[in-house]
mmCIF file of C-alpha atoms in Angstrom:
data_model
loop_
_atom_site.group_PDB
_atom_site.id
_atom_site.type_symbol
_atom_site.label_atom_id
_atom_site.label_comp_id
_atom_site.label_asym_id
_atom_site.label_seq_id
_atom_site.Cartn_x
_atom_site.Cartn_y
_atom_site.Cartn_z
ATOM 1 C CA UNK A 1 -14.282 36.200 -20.885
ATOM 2 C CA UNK A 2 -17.462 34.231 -19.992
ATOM 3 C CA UNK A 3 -16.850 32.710 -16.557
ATOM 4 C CA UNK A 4 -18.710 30.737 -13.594
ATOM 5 C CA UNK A 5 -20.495 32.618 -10.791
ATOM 6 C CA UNK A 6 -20.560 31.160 -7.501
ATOM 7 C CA UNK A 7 -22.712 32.533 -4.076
ATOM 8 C CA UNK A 8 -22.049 32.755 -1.563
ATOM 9 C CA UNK A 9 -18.425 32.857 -1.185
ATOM 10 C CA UNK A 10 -18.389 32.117 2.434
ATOM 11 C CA UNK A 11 -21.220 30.512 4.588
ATOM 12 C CA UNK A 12 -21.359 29.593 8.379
ATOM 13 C CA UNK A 13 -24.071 27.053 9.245
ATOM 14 C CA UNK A 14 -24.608 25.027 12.269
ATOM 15 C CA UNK A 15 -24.484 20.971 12.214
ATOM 16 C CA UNK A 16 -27.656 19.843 11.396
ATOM 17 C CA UNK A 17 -29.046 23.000 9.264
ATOM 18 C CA UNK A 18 -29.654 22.656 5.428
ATOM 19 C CA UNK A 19 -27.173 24.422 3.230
ATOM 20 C CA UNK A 20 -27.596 25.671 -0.804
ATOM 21 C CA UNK A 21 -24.633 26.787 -2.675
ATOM 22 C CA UNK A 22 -25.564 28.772 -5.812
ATOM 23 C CA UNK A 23 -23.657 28.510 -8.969
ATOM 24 C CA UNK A 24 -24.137 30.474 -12.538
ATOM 25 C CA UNK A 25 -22.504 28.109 -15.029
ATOM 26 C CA UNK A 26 -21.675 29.638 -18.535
ATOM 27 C CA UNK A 27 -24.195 30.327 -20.528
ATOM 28 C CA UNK A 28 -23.758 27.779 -23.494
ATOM 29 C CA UNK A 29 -22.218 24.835 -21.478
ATOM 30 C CA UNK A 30 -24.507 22.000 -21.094
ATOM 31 C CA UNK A 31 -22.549 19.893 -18.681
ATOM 32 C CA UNK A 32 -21.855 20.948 -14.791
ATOM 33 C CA UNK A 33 -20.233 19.420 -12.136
ATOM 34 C CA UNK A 34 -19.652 20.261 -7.820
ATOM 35 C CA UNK A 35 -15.813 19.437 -6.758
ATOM 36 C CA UNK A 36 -15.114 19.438 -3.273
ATOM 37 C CA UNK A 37 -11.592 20.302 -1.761
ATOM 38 C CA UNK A 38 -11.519 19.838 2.767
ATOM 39 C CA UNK A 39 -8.976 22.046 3.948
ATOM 40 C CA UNK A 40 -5.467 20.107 3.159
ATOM 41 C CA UNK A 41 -6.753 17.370 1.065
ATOM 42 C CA UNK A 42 -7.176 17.009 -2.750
ATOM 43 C CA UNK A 43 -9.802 18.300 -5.012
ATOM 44 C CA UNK A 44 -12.713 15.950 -4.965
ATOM 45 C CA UNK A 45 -15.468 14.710 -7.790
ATOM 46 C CA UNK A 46 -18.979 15.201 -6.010
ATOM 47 C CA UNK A 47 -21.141 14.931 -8.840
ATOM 48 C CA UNK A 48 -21.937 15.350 -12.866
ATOM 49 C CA UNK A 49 -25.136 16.638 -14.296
ATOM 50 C CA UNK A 50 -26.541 16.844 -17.626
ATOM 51 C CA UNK A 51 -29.876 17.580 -19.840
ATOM 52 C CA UNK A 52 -31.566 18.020 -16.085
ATOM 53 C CA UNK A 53 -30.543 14.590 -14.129
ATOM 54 C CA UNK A 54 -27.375 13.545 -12.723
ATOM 55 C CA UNK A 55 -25.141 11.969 -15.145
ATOM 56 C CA UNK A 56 -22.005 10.392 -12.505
ATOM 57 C CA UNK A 57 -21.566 10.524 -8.717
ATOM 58 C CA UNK A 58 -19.039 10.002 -6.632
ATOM 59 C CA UNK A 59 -19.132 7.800 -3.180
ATOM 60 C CA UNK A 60 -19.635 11.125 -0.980
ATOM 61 C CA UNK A 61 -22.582 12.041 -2.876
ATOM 62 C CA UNK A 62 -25.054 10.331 -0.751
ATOM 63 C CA UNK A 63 -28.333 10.684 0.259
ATOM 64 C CA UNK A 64 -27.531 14.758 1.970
ATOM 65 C CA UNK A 65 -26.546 16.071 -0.836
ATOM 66 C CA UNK A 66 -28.605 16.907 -4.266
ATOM 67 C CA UNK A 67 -28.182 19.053 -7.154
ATOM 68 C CA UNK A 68 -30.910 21.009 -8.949
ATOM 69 C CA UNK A 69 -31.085 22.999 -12.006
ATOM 70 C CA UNK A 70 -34.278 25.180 -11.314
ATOM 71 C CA UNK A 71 -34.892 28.013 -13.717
ATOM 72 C CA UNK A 72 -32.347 27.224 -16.168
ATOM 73 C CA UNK A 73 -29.409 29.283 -15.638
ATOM 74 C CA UNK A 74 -29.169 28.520 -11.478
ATOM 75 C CA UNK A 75 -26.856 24.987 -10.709
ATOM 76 C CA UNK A 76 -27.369 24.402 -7.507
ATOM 77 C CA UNK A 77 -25.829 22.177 -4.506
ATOM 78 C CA UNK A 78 -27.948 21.261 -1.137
ATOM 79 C CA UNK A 79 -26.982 19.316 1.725
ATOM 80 C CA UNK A 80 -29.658 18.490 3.829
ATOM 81 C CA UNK A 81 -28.160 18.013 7.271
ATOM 82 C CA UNK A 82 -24.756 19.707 7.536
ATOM 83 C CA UNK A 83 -22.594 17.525 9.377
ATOM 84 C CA UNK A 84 -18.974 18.940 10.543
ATOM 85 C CA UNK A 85 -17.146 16.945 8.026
ATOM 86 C CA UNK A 86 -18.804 18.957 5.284
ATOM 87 C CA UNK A 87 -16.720 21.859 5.859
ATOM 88 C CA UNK A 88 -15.026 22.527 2.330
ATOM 89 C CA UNK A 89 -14.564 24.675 -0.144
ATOM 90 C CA UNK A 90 -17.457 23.764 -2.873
ATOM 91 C CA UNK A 91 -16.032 24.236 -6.388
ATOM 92 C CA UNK A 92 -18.748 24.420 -9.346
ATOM 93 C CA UNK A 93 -17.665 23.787 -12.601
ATOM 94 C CA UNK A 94 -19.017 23.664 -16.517
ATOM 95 C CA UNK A 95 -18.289 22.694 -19.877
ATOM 96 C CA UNK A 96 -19.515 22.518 -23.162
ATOM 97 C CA UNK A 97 -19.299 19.012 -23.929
ATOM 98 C CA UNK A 98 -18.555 16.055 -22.181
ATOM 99 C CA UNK A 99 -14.820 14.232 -22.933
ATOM 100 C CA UNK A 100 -12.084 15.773 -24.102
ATOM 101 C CA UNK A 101 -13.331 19.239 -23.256
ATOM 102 C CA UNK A 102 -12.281 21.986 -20.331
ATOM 103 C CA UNK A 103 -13.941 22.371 -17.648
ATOM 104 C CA UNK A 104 -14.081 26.303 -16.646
ATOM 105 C CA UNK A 105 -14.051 26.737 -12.980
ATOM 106 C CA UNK A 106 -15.671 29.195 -10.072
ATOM 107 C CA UNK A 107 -13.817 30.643 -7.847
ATOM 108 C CA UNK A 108 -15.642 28.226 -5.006
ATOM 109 C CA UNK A 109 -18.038 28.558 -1.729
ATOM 110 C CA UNK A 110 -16.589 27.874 1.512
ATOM 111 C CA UNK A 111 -18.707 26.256 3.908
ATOM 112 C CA UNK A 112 -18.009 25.939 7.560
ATOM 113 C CA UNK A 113 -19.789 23.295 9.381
ATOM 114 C CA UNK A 114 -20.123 24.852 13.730
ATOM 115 C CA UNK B 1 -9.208 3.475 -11.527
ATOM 116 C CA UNK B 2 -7.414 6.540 -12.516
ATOM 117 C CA UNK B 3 -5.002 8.251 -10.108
ATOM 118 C CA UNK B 4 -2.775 10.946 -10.210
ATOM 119 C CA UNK B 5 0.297 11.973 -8.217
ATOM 120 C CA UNK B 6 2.026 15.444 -7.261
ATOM 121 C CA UNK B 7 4.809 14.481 -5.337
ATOM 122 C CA UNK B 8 5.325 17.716 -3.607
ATOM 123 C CA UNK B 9 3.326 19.468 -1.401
ATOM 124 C CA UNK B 10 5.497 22.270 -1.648
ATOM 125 C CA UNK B 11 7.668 24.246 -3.495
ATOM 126 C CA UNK B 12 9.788 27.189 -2.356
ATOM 127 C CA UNK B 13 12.058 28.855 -5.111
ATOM 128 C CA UNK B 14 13.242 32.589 -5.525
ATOM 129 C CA UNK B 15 11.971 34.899 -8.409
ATOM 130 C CA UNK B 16 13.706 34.409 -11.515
ATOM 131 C CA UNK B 17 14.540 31.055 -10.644
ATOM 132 C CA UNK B 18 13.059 28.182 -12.902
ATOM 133 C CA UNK B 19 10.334 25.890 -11.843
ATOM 134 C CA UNK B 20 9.157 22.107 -12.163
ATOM 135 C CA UNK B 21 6.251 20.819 -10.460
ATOM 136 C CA UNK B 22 6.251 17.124 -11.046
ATOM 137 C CA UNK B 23 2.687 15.058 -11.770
ATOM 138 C CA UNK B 24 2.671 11.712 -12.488
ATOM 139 C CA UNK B 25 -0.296 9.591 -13.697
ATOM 140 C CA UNK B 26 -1.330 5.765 -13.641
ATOM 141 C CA UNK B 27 -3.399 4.033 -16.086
ATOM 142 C CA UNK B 28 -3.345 2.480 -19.092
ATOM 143 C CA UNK B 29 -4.400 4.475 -21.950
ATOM 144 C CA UNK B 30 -3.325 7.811 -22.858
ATOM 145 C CA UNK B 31 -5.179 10.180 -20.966
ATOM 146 C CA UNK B 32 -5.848 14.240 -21.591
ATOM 147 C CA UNK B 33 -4.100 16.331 -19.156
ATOM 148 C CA UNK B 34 -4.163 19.546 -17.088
ATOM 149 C CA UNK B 35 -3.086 22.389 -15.145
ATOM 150 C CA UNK B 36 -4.622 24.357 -12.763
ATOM 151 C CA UNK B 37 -3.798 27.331 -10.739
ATOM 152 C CA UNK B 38 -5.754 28.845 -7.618
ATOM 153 C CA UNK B 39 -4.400 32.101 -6.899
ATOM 154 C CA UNK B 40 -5.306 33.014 -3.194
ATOM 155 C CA UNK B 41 -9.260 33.704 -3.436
ATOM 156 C CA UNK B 42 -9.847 32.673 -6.436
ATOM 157 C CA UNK B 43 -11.222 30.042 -8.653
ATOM 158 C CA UNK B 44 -8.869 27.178 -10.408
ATOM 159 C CA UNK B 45 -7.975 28.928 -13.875
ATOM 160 C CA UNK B 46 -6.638 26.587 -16.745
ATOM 161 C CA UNK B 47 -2.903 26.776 -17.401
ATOM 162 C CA UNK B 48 -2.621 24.371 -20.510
ATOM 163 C CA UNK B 49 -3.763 20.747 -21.482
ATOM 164 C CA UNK B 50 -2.837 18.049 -23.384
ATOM 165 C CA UNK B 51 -5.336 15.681 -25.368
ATOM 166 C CA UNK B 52 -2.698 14.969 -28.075
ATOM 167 C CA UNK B 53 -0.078 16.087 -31.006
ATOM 168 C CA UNK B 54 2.904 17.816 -29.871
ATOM 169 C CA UNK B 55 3.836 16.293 -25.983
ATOM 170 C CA UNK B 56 5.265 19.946 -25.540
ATOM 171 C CA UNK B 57 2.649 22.122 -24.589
ATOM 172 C CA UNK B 58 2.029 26.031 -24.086
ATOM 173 C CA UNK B 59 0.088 27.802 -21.979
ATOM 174 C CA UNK B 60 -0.697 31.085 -19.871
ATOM 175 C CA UNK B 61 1.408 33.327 -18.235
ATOM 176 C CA UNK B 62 4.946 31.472 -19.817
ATOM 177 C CA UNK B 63 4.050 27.920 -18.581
ATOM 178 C CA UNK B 64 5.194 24.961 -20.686
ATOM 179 C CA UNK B 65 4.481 21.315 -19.622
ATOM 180 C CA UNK B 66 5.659 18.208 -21.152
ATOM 181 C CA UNK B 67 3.715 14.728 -21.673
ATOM 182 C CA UNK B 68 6.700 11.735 -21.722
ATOM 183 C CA UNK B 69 4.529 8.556 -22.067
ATOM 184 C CA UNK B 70 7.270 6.613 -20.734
ATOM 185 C CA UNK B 71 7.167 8.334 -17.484
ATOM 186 C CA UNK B 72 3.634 8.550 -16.936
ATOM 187 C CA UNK B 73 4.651 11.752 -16.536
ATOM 188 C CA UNK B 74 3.211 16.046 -17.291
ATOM 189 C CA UNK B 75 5.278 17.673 -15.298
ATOM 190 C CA UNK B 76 4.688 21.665 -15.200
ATOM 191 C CA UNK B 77 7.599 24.177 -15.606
ATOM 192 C CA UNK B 78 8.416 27.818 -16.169
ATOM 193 C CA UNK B 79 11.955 29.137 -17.255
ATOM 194 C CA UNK B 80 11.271 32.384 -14.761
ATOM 195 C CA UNK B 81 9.153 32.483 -11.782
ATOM 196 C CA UNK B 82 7.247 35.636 -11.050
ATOM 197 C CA UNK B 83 6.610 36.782 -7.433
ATOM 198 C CA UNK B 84 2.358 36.470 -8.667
ATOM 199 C CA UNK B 85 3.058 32.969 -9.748
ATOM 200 C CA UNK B 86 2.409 31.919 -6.195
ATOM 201 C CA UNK B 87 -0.435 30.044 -5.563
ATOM 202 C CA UNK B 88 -1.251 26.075 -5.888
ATOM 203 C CA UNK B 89 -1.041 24.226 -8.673
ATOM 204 C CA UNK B 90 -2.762 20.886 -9.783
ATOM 205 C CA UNK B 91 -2.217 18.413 -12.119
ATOM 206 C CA UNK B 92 -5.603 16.729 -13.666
ATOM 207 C CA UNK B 93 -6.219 13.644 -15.570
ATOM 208 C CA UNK B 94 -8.840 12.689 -17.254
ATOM 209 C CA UNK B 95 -9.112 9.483 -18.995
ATOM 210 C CA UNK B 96 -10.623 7.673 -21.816
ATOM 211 C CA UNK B 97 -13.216 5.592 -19.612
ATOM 212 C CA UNK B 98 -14.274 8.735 -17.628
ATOM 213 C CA UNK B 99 -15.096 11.960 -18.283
ATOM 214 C CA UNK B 100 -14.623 12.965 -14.755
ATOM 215 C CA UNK B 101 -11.045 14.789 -13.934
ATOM 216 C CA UNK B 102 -9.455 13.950 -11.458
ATOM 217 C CA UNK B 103 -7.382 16.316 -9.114
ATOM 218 C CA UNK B 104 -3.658 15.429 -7.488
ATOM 219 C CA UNK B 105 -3.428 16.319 -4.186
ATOM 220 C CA UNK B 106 -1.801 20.535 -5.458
ATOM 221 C CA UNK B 107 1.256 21.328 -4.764
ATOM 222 C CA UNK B 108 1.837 25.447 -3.139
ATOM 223 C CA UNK B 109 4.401 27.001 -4.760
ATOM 224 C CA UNK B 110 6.407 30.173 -2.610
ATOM 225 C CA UNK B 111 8.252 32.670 -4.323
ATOM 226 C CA UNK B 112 11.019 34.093 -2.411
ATOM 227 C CA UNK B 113 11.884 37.887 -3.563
#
């Protein structure tokens, strides 16, 4: 069963560095999206992306954090200036269509914010 | 704006036992409806949905859930619980207006041997 690919699993940074979480989405989906979910709290929308620009973002997406489709299989997440609030667990997601469609899940990044 | 509700955080029951995890939605048009599970380490694998038809439906691993549209409700439940059904569960909604789900807060089910 096709699934998503996410790398690395686990990152330590220090505040202030510049992070990129990798994701593989499946090869035919067209739409992709980067949850969030801080240790005890709910899941969180960070962003949507489609046909190469961002199609939705959410109020936490600000100006640290942008998403990039490079090569055309790569999805990828960068936050510029890790602050210690950005410690999470960074879910990637895809689907084949937008709407009433399933999203298929990785298994997430954790990043930890010193 | 869209919201959805898991009243419990958690939920402690003993193999065999049954299960219902409760969701519980708000807004105004009929939405299409999930489950999730994260098993420990791993990524949040589809249970079952709802986007219409039948307001009983099946899913993975002997999960049913049921969408009652007077109730706001899709609550989650399995006749039997399985020690490897442990893990957290969420409810997601997504709505008409948005194509963005949106999570409740999980709730962690324990299974007791």
């Amino acid at each position: 069963e096709p699934e998503v690919t996410q790398t690395p699993s686990h990152q330590v940074t220090q505040m202030g560095q510049e992070v990129i979480l990798r994701c593989v989405p499946i090869s035919n989906h067209l739409y992709f999206y980067w949850y969030r979910q801080i240790l005890g709290q709910k899941v969180e929308f960070l962003v949507s992306f489609y046909n190469n620009e961002i199609s939705e973002k959410s109020e936490i997406f600000d100006d640290q954090f942008s998403v990039e489709r490079p090569d055309g299989s790569n999805f990828t997440l960068k936050i510029r200036s890790t602050k210690l609030e950005d410690s999470a667990m960074y879910f990637c997601a895809s689907s084949r269509q937008s709407g009433a469609n399933v999203l298929t899940f990785g298994a997430g990044s954790r990043l930890t914010v010193l | 704006a869209q919201s959805v509700t898991q009243p419990d955080i958690h939920i402690t029951v003993s193999e065999g036992a049954s299960l219902e995890l409760r969701c519980n939605y708000s807004y105004g048009a009929t939405p299409y409806l999930f489950w999730y599970v994260q098993s420990p380490g791993q990524g949040l694998q589809l249970l079952l949905k709802y986007f219409s038809g039948d307001t009983l439906v099946q899913g993975i691993k002997g999960f049913e859930a049921e969408f009652k549209r007077s109730q706001s409700s899709f609550n989650l439940r399995k006749p039997s619980v399985h020690w490897s059904d442990a893990a957290e569960y969420f409810c997601v909604v997504l709505s008409g207006g948005s194509y963005i789900p949106t999570f409740g807060r999980g709730t962690s089910l324990i299974v007791h041997p």
